[in-house]
Short mmCIF file of C-alpha atoms in Angstrom, two decimals:
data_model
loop_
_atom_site.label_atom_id
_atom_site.label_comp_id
_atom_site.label_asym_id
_atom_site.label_seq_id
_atom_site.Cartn_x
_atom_site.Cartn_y
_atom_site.Cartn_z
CA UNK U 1 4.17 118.72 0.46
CA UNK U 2 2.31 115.67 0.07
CA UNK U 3 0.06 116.23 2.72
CA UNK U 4 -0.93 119.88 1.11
CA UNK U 5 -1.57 117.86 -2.28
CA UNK U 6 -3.43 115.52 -0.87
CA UNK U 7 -5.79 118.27 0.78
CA UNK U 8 -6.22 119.97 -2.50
CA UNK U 9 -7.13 116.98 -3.85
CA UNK U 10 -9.57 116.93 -1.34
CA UNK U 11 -11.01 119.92 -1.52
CA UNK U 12 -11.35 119.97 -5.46
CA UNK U 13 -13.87 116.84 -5.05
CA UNK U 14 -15.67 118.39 -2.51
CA UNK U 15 -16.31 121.23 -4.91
CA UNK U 16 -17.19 119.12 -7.82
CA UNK U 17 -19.58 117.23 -5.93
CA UNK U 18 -21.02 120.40 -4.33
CA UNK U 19 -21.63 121.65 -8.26
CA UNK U 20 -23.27 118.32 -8.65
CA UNK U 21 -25.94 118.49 -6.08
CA UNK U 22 -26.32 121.50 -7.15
CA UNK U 23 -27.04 120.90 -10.99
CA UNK U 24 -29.16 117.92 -9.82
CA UNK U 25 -31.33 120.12 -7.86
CA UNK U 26 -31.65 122.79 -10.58
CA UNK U 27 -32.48 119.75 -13.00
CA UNK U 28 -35.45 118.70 -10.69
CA UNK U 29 -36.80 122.40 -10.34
CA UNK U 30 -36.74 122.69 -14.44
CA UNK U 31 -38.42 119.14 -14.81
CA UNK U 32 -41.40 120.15 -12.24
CA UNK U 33 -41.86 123.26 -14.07
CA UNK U 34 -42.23 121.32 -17.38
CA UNK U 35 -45.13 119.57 -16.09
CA UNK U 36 -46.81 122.44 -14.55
CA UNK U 37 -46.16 124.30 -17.69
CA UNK U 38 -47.58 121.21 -19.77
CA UNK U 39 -44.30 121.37 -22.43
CA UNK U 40 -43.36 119.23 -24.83
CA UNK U 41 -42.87 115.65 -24.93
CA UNK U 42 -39.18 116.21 -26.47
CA UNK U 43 -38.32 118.57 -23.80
CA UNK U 44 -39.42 116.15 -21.44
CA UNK U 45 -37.38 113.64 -22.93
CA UNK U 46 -34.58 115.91 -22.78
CA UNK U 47 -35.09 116.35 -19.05
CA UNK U 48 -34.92 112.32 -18.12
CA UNK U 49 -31.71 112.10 -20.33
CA UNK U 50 -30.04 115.30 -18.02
CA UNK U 51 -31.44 113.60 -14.86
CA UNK U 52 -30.20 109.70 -16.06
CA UNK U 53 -26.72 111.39 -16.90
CA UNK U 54 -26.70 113.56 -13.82
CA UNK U 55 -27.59 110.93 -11.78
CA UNK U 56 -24.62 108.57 -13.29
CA UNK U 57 -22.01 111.19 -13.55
CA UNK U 58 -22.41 111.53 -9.50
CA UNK U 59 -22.20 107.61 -8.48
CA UNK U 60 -19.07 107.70 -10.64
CA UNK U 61 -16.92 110.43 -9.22
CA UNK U 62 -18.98 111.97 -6.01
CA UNK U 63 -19.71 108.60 -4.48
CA UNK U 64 -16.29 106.94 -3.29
CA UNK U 65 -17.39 107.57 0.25
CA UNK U 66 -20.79 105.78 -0.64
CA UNK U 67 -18.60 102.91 -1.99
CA UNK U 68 -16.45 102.76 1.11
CA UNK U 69 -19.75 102.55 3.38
CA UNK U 70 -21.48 99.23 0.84
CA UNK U 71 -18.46 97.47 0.80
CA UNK U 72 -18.24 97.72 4.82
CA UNK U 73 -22.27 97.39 4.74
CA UNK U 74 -22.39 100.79 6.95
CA UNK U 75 -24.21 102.59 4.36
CA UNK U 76 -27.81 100.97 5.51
CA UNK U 77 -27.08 101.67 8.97
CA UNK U 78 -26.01 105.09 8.49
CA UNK U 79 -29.36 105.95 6.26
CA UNK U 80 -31.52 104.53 8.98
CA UNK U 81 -29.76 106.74 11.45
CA UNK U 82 -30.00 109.70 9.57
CA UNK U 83 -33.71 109.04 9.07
CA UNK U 84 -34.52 108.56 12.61
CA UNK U 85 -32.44 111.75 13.52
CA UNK U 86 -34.43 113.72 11.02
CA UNK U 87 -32.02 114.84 9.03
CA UNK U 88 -32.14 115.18 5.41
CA UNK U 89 -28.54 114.10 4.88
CA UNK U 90 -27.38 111.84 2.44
CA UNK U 91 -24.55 109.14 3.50
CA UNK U 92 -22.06 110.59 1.49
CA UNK U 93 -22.32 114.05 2.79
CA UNK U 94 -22.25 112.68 6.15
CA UNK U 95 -18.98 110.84 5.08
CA UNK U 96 -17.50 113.59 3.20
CA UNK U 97 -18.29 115.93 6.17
CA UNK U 98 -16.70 113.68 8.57
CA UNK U 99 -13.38 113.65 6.41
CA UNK U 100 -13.57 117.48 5.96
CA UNK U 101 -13.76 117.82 10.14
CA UNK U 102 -10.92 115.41 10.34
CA UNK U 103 -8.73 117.57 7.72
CA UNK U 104 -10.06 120.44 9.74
CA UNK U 105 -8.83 119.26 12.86
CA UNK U 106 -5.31 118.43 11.72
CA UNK U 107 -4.74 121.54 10.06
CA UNK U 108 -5.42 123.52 13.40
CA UNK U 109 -3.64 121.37 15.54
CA UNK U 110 -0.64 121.27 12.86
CA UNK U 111 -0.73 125.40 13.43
CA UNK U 112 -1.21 125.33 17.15
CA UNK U 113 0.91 122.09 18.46
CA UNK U 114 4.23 122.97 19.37
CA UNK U 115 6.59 121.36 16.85
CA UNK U 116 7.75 118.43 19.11
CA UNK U 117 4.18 117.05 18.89
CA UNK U 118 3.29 117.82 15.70
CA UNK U 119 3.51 114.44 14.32
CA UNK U 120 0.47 113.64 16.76
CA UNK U 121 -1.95 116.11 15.01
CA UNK U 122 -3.88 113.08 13.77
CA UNK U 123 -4.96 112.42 17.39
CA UNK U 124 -7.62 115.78 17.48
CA UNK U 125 -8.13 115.56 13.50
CA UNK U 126 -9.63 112.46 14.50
CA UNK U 127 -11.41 113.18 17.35
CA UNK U 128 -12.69 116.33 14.93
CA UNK U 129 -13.88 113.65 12.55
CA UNK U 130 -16.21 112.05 14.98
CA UNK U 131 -18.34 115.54 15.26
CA UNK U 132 -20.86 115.02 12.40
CA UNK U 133 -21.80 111.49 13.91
CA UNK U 134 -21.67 112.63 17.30
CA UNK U 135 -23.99 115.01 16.28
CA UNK U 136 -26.28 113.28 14.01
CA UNK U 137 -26.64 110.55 17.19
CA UNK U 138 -27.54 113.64 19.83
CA UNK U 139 -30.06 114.88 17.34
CA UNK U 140 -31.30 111.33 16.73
CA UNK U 141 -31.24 110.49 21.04
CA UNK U 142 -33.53 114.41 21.15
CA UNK U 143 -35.87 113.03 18.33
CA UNK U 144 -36.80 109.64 19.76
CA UNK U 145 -37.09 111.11 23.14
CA UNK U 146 -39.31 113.51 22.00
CA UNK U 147 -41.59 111.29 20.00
CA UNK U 148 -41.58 108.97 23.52
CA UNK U 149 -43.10 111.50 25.49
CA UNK U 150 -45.69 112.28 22.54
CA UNK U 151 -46.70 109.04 22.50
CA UNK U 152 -48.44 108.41 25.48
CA UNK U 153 -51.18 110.76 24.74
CA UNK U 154 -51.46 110.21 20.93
CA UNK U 155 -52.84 106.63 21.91
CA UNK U 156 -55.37 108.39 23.89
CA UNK U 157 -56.50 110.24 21.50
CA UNK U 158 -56.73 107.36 19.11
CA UNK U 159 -58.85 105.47 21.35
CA UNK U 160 -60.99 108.27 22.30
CA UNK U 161 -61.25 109.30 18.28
CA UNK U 162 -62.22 105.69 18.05
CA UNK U 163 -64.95 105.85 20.52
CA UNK U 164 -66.19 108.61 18.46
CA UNK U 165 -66.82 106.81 15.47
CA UNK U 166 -63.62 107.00 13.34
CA UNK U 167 -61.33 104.63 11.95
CA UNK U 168 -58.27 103.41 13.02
CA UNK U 169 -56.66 104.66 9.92
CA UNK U 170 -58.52 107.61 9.91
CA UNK U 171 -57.15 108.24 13.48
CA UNK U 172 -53.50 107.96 12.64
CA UNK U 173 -54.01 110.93 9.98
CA UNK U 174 -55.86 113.13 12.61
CA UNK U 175 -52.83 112.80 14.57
CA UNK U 176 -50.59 114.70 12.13
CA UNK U 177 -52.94 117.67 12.54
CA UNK U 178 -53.04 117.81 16.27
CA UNK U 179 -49.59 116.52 17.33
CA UNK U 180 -45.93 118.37 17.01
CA UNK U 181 -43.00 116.95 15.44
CA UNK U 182 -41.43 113.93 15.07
CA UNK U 183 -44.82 112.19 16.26
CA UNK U 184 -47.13 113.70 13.91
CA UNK U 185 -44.51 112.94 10.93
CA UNK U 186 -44.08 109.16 11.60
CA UNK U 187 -47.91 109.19 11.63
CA UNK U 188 -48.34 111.00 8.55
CA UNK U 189 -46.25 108.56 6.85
CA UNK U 190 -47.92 105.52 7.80
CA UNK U 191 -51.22 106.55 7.15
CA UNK U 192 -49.85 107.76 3.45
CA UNK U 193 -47.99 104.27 3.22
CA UNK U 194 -51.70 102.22 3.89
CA UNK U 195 -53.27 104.85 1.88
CA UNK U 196 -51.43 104.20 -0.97
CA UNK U 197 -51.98 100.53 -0.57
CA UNK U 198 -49.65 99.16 1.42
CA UNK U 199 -51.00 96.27 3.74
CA UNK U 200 -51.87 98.28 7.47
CA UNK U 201 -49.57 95.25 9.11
CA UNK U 202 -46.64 96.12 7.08
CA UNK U 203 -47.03 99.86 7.58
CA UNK U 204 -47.28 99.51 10.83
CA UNK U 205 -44.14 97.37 11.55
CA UNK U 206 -42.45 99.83 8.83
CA UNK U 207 -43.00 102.00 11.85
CA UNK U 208 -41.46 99.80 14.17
CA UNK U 209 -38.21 100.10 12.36
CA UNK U 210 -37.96 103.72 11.71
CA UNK U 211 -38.50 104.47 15.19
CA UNK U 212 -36.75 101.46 17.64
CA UNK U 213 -38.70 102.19 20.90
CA UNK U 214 -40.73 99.70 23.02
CA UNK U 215 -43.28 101.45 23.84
CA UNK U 216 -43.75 100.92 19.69
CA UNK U 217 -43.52 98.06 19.80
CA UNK U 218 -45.79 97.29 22.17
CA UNK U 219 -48.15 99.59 20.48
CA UNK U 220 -47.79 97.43 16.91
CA UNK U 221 -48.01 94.14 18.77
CA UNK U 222 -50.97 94.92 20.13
CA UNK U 223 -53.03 96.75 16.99
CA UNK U 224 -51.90 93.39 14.97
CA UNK U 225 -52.97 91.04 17.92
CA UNK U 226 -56.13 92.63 18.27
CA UNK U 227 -56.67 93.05 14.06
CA UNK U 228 -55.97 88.37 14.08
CA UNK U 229 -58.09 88.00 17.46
CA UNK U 230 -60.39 90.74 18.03
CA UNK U 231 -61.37 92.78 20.96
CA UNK U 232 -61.93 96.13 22.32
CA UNK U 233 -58.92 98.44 20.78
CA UNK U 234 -59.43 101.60 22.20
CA UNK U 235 -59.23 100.08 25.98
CA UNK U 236 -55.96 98.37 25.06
CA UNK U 237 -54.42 101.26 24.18
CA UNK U 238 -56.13 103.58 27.16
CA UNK U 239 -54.36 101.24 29.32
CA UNK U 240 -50.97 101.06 27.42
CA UNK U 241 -50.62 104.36 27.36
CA UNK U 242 -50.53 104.33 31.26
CA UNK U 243 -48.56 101.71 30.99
CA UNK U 244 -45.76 103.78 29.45
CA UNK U 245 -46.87 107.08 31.46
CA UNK U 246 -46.33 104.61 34.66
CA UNK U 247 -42.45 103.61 32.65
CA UNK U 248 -41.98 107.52 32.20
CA UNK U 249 -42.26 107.92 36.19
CA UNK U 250 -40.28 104.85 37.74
CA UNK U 251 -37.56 105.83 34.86
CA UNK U 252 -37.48 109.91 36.26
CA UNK U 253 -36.95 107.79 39.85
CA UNK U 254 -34.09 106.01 38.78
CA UNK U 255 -32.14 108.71 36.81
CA UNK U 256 -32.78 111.03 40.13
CA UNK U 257 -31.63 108.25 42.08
CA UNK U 258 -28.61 107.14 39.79
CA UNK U 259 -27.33 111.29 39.22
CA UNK U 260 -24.87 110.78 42.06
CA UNK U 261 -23.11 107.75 40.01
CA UNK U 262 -23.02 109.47 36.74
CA UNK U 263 -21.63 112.65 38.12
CA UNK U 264 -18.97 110.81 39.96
CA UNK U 265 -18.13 108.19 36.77
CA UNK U 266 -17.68 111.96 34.52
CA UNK U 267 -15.51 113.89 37.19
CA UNK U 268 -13.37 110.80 37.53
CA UNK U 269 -13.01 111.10 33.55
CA UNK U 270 -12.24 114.68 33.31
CA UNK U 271 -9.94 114.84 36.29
CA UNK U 272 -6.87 113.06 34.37
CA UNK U 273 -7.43 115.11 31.01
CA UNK U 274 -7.64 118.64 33.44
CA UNK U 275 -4.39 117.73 35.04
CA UNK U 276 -3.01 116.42 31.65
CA UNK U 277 -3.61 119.98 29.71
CA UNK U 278 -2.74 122.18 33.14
CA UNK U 279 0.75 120.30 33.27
CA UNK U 280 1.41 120.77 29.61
CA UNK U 281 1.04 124.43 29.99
CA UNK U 282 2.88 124.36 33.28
CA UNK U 283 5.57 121.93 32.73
CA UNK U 284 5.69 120.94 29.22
CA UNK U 285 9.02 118.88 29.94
CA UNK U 286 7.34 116.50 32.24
CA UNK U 287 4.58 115.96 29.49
CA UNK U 288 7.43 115.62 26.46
CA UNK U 289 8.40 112.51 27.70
CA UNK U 290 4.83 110.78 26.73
CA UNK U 291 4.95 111.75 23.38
CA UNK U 292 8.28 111.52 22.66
CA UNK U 293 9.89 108.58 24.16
CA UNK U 294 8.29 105.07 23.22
CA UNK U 295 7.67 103.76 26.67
CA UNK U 296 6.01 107.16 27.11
CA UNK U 297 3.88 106.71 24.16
CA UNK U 298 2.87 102.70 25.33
CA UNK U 299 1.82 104.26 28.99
CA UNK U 300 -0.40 107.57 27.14
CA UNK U 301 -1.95 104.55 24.71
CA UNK U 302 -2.72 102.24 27.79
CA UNK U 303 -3.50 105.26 29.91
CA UNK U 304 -6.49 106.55 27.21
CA UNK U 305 -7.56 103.01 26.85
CA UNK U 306 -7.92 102.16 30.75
CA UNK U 307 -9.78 105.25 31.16
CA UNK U 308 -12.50 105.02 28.69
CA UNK U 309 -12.67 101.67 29.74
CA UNK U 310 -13.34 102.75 33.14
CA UNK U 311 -15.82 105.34 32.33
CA UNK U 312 -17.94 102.35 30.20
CA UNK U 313 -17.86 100.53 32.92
CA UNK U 314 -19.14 103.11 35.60
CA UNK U 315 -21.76 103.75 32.98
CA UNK U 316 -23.01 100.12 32.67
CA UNK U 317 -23.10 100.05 36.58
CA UNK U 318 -25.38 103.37 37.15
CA UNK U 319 -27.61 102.44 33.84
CA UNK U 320 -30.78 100.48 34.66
CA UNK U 321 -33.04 99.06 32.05
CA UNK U 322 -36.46 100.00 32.71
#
């Protein structure tokens, strides 16, 4: 009974903080078409107050997850995560969809466990909870690895844009019209950022951060070296990008090369959880006694442990650095 209160509970502060977002985004639609419309300044007035009070009422009751993530200081490093995945996600909706996965996944394995195991339906609620992140890091692994095989050729076309005549800055803003997504984005920005008056060093390591690749790095290190010392710009980065290109090719050699290890690391992973799940449909007895005798439960906790802990380690041995 306490768990279905609790999941009401739940569920009503979801709701209120889905009516929320949505009033706040209403509130921003009526306060851009006061200024297109020109209104009053009293209406306009009237607008801030909404927005202030809007604004207040949600970091009072929708932002208890946002609380939880300062006081652990997660909340930075899940907004820089979310930003470099490209998703327009605030933390607390990434929290508050986590939890709602995790309540997810103990409700269906409540319904579907036989009763004898029921009391371990917190084990898949959550491993349900750790979707949204898992997720959020695949899209954020696709974004960076698509911006990293942009890049090479983007610095080409800055240096050969710069043997035409143009500006470096001027450069980084062509690139948003002639590049895809995420590379023409981070570009955009940048150029926007010194635009607007922010110092081309500090726009450019701004850069740096958003999106953590060498190859960056290596790309701000040497704009900034060759801004203090001087020197011909557009050859560095001719050669830096086949630098990287030249990365790009003994990296493809190494993951052909290293396949054979990360096959055999993930069917020595999947091997005990297929034989675990074929003998609890086949002989649930034999299974019974992990979860419901104690020394059963110490040898399925040390079991789980040994194996992930084998499958890191097979993973550290088959990854190379290049």
């Amino acid at each position: 009974m306490f768990i279905l209160i609790a999941i009401g509970v739940w569920v009503a502060a979801l709701s209120i903080w889905w009516v929320c977002s949505n009033a706040f985004r209403h509130s921003d639609l009526d306060r851009l078409k006061s200024r297109l419309l020109g209104t009053s300044k009293t209406k306009k007035t009237k607008a801030a107050a909404q927005h202030a009070s809007l604004i207040q009422a949600e970091e009072s009751g929708g932002l208890l997850a946002t609380r939880f993530l300062k006081r652990y200081r997660l909340q930075s490093k899940f907004q820089e995560m979310l930003e470099q995945a490209g998703l327009k996600w605030s933390t607390h909706r990434l929290v508050n969809t986590c939890l709602l996965a995790c309540v997810a996944g103990w409700a269906v394995a409540w319904v579907l466990l036989p009763a004898t195991v029921q009391r371990y339906a917190y084990v898949p609620a959550l491993l349900a909870g750790t979707f949204p992140l898992l997720y959020v890091m695949r899209k954020r692994t696709a974004r960076l690895r698509r911006f990293e095989e942009l890049f090479p050729e983007s610095l080409e076309f800055v240096a050969r844009s710069m043997r035409a005549g143009h500006a470096f800055s001027v450069s980084l803003e062509m690139i948003h019209r002639e590049f895809q997504e995420p590379l023409a984005g981070e570009f955009r920005r940048t150029f926007e950022e010194h635009n607007l008056g922010l110092p081309l060093d500090m726009a450019l390591q701004k850069l740096a951060k958003r999106v953590p690749s060498l190859d960056v790095h290596f790309f701000v290190s040497a704009v900034l070296l060759q801004k203090r010392t001087g020197g011909n710009l557009a050859e560095i980065l001719d050669k830096l990008a086949y630098v990287i290109r030249e990365r790009f090719k003994l990296r493809g050699k190494i993951r052909a090369i290293s396949a054979h290890g990360r096959m055999t690391g993930t069917a020595l992973t999947c091997i005990p959880l297929a034989v675990a799940v074929i003998m609890f449909y086949t002989n649930p007895d034999y299974i019974k006694f992990f979860f419901l005798d104690d020394v059963g439960n110490i040898m399925l906790v040390s079991a789980i442990v040994l194996q992930m802990l084998g499958y890191m380690i097979i993973r550290q041995i088959v990854k190379i650095e290049v």
